[in-house]
Short mmCIF file of C-alpha atoms in Angstrom, two decimals:
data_model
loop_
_atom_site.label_atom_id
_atom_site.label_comp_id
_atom_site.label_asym_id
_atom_site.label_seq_id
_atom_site.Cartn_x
_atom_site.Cartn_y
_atom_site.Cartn_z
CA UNK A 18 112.17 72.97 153.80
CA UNK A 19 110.07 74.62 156.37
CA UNK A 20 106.29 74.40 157.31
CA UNK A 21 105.80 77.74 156.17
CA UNK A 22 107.52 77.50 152.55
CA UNK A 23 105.98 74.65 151.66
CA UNK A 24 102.61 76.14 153.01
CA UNK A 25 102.94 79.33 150.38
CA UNK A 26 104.67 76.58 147.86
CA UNK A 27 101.57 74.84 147.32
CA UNK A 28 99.04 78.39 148.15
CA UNK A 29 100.61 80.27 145.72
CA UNK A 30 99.61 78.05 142.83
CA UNK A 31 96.33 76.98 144.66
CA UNK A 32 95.15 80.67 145.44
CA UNK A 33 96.28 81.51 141.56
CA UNK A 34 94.02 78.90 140.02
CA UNK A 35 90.87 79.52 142.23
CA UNK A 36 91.20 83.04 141.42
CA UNK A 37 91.05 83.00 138.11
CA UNK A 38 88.89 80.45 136.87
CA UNK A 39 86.06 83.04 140.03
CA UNK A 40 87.17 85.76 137.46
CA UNK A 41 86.57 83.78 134.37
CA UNK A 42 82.69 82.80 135.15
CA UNK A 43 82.11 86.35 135.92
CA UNK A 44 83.29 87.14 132.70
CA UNK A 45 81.56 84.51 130.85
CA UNK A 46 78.37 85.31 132.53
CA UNK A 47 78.60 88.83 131.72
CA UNK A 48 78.93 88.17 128.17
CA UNK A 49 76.29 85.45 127.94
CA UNK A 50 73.49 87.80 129.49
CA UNK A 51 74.83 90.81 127.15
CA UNK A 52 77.62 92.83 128.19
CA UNK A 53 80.71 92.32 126.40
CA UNK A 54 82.70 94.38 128.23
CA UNK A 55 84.91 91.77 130.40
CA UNK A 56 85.18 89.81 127.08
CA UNK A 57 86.61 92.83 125.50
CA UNK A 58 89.06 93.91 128.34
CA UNK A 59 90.68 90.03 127.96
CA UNK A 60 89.37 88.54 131.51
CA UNK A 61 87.97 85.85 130.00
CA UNK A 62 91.51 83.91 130.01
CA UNK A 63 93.15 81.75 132.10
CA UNK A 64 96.04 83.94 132.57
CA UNK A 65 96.33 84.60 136.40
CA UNK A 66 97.91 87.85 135.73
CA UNK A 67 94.76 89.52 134.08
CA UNK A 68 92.50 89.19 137.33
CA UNK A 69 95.40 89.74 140.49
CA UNK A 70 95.09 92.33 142.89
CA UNK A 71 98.14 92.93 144.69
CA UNK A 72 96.95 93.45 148.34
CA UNK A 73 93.45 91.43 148.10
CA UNK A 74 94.47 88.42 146.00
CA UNK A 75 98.30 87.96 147.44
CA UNK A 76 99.29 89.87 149.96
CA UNK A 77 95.83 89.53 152.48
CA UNK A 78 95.07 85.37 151.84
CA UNK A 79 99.26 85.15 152.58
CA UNK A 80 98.85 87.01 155.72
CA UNK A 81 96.44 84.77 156.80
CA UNK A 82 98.00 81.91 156.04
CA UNK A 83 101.67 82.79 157.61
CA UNK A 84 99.60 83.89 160.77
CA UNK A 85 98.00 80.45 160.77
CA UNK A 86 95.00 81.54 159.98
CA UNK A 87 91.66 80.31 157.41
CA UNK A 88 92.77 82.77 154.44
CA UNK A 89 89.76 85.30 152.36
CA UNK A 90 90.61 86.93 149.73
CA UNK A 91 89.56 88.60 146.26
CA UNK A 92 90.61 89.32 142.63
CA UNK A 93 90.59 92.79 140.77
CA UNK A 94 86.60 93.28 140.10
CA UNK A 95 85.76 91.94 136.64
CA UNK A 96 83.87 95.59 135.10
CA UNK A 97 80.14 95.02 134.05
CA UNK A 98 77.61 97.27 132.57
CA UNK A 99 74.96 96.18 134.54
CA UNK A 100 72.51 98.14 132.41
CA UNK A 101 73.13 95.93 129.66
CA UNK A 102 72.59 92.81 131.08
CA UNK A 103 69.20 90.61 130.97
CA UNK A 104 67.11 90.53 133.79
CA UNK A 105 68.01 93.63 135.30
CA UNK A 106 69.83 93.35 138.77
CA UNK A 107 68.50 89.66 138.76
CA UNK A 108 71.36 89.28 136.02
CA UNK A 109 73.52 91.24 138.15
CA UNK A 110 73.12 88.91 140.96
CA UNK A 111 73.91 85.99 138.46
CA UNK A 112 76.73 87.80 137.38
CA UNK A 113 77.99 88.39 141.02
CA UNK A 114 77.47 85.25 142.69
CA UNK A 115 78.35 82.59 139.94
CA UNK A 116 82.37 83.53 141.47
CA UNK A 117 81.56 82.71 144.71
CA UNK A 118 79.57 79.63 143.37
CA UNK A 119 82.46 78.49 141.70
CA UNK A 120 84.56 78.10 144.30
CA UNK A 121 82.11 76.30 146.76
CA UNK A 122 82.29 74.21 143.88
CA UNK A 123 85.85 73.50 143.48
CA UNK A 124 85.81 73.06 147.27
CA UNK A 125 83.36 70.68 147.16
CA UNK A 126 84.92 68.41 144.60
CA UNK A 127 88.32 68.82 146.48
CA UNK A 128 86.81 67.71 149.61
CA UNK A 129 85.27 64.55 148.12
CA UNK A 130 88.25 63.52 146.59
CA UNK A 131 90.13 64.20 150.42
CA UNK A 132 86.87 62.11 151.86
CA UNK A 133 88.00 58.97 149.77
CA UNK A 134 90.50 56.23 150.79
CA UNK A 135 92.82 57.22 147.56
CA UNK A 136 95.08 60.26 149.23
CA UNK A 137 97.23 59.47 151.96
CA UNK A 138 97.05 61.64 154.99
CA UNK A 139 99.95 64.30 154.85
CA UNK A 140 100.76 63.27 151.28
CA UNK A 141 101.85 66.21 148.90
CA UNK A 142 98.60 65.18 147.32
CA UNK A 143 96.44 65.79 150.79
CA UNK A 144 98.21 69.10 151.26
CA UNK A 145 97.21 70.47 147.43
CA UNK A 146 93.73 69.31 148.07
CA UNK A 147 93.76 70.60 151.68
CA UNK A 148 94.48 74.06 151.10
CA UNK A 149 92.20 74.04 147.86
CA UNK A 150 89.31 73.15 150.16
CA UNK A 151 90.14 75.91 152.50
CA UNK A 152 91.34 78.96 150.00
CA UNK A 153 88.16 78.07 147.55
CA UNK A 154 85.91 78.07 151.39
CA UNK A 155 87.67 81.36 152.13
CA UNK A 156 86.48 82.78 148.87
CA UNK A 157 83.36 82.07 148.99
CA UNK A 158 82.16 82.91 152.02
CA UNK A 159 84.01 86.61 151.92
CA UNK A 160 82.98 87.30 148.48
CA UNK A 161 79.61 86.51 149.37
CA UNK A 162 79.26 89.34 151.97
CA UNK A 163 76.51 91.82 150.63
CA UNK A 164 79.14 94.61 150.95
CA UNK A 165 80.22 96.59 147.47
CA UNK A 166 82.14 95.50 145.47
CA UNK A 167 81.72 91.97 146.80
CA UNK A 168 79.45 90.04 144.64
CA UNK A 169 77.66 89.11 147.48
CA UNK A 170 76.41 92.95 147.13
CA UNK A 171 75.02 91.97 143.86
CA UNK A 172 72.62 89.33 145.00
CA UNK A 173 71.51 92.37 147.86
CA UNK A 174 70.72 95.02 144.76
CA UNK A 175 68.13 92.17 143.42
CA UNK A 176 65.99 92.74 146.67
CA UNK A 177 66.70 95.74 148.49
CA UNK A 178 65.06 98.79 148.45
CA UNK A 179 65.62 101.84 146.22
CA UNK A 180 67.33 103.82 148.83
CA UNK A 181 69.44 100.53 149.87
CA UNK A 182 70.44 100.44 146.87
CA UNK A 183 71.48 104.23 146.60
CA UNK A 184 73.67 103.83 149.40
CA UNK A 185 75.36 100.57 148.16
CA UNK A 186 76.22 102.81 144.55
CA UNK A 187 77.67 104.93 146.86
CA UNK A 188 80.09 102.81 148.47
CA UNK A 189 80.64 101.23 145.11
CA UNK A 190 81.86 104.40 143.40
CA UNK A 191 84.90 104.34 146.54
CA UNK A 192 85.76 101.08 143.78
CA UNK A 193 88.64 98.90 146.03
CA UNK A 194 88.94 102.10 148.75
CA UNK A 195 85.48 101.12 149.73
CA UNK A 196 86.95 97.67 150.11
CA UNK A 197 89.76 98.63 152.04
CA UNK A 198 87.38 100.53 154.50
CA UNK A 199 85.35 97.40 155.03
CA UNK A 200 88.14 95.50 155.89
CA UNK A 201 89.70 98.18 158.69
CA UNK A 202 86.51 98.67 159.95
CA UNK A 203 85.32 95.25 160.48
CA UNK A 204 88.33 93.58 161.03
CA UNK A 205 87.40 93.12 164.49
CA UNK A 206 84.97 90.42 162.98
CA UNK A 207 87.93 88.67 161.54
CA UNK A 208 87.56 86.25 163.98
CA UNK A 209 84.08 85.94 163.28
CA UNK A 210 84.82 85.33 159.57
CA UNK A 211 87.39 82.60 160.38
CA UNK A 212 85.04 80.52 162.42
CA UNK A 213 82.87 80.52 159.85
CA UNK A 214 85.67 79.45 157.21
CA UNK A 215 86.21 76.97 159.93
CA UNK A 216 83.27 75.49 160.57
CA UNK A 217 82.59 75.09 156.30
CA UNK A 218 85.86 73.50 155.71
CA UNK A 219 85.19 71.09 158.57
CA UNK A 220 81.87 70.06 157.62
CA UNK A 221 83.51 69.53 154.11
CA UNK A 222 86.00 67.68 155.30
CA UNK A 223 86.97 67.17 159.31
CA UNK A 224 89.91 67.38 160.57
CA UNK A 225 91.45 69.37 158.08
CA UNK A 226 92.38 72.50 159.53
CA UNK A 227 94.38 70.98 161.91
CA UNK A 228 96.91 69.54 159.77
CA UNK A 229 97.58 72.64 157.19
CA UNK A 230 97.24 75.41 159.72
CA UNK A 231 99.44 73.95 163.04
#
């Protein structure tokens, strides 16, 4: 079996997982601070197919990852009626960032199970763990950019000003074409993005990259 196989044998499933249980909180959240809405359109399950995007969830982190490369990546946008949530955009930024969140955390606990003596290095085990550390980093850091409909936008509308704001709403009317402009226009800054996946995954665990992404 080749490198790259087994490299989208083990993604696939990781990238799957991380997605949905981002997609889940958002929906839980929603619901506990008063919108039903994801509730009601199913995407609080655990069934990967209710929260994949074809081009952001597969086809960009796979990209990445065949051109050796930290992968980013999102899931189709769990819908919210903001104006029904508590706390006004402060519940919005709740809403938004607890995906995000989520995956730092699932990195996190991936990387302290890595940083123990229990997985050998270049076990099956490592490699699961690996690229769960660095596809739960690569979420979080590009869904955190304050760019609609990113979540990290959310956390923005809590504190910028009102014509900020009426330029974000803009942008997030475009829905994923918005997106997809981002991404053309600022790929130059892919690089940039990248380093930063780096340099997270290596403070999580060092001498990671190296081992998955050769």
């Amino acid at each position: 079996m080749s490198d790259t196989t087994q490299a989208l044998i083990i993604a696939l499933p990781v990238l799957f997982i991380s997605m949905t249980l981002h997609e889940v909180m958002h929906a839980i959240a929603a619901d506990r601070l008063g919108d039903p809405t994801a509730r009601l359109m199913g995407r609080i399950s655990l069934n990967p197919m209710k929260h994949i995007d074809p081009f952001f969830t597969i086809l960009m982190p796979l990209l990445l990852v065949l051109s050796h490369l930290p992968p980013f990546g999102a899931a189709k946008p769990v819908q919210v009626n903001f104006n029904r949530l508590k706390y006004d955009e402060f519940g919005g930024a709740i809403v938004g960032m607890i995906g995000p969140i989520t995956n730092l955390v699932i990195a996190a606990l991936a990387a302290l199970i890595l940083r123990t003596d229990n997985v050998a290095f270049g076990s099956l085990g490592y490699k699961i763990l690996g690229y769960t550390v660095v596809i739960n980093t690569g979420f979080f850091i590009f869904n955190s950019i304050p760019w609609p409909p990113l979540d990290g936008s959310r956390l923005l509308y809590a504190f910028a000003p009102r014509p900020l704001q009426e330029f974000m709403q803009s942008i997030e009317r475009m829905g994923l074409f918005g997106l997809v402009i981002f991404v053309f226009l600022f790929f130059s800054f892919n690089n940039g993005l990248g380093n930063l996946i780096q340099s997270l995954v290596n403070a999580l665990v060092p001498g990671l990259l190296p081992g998955l992404l050769q």
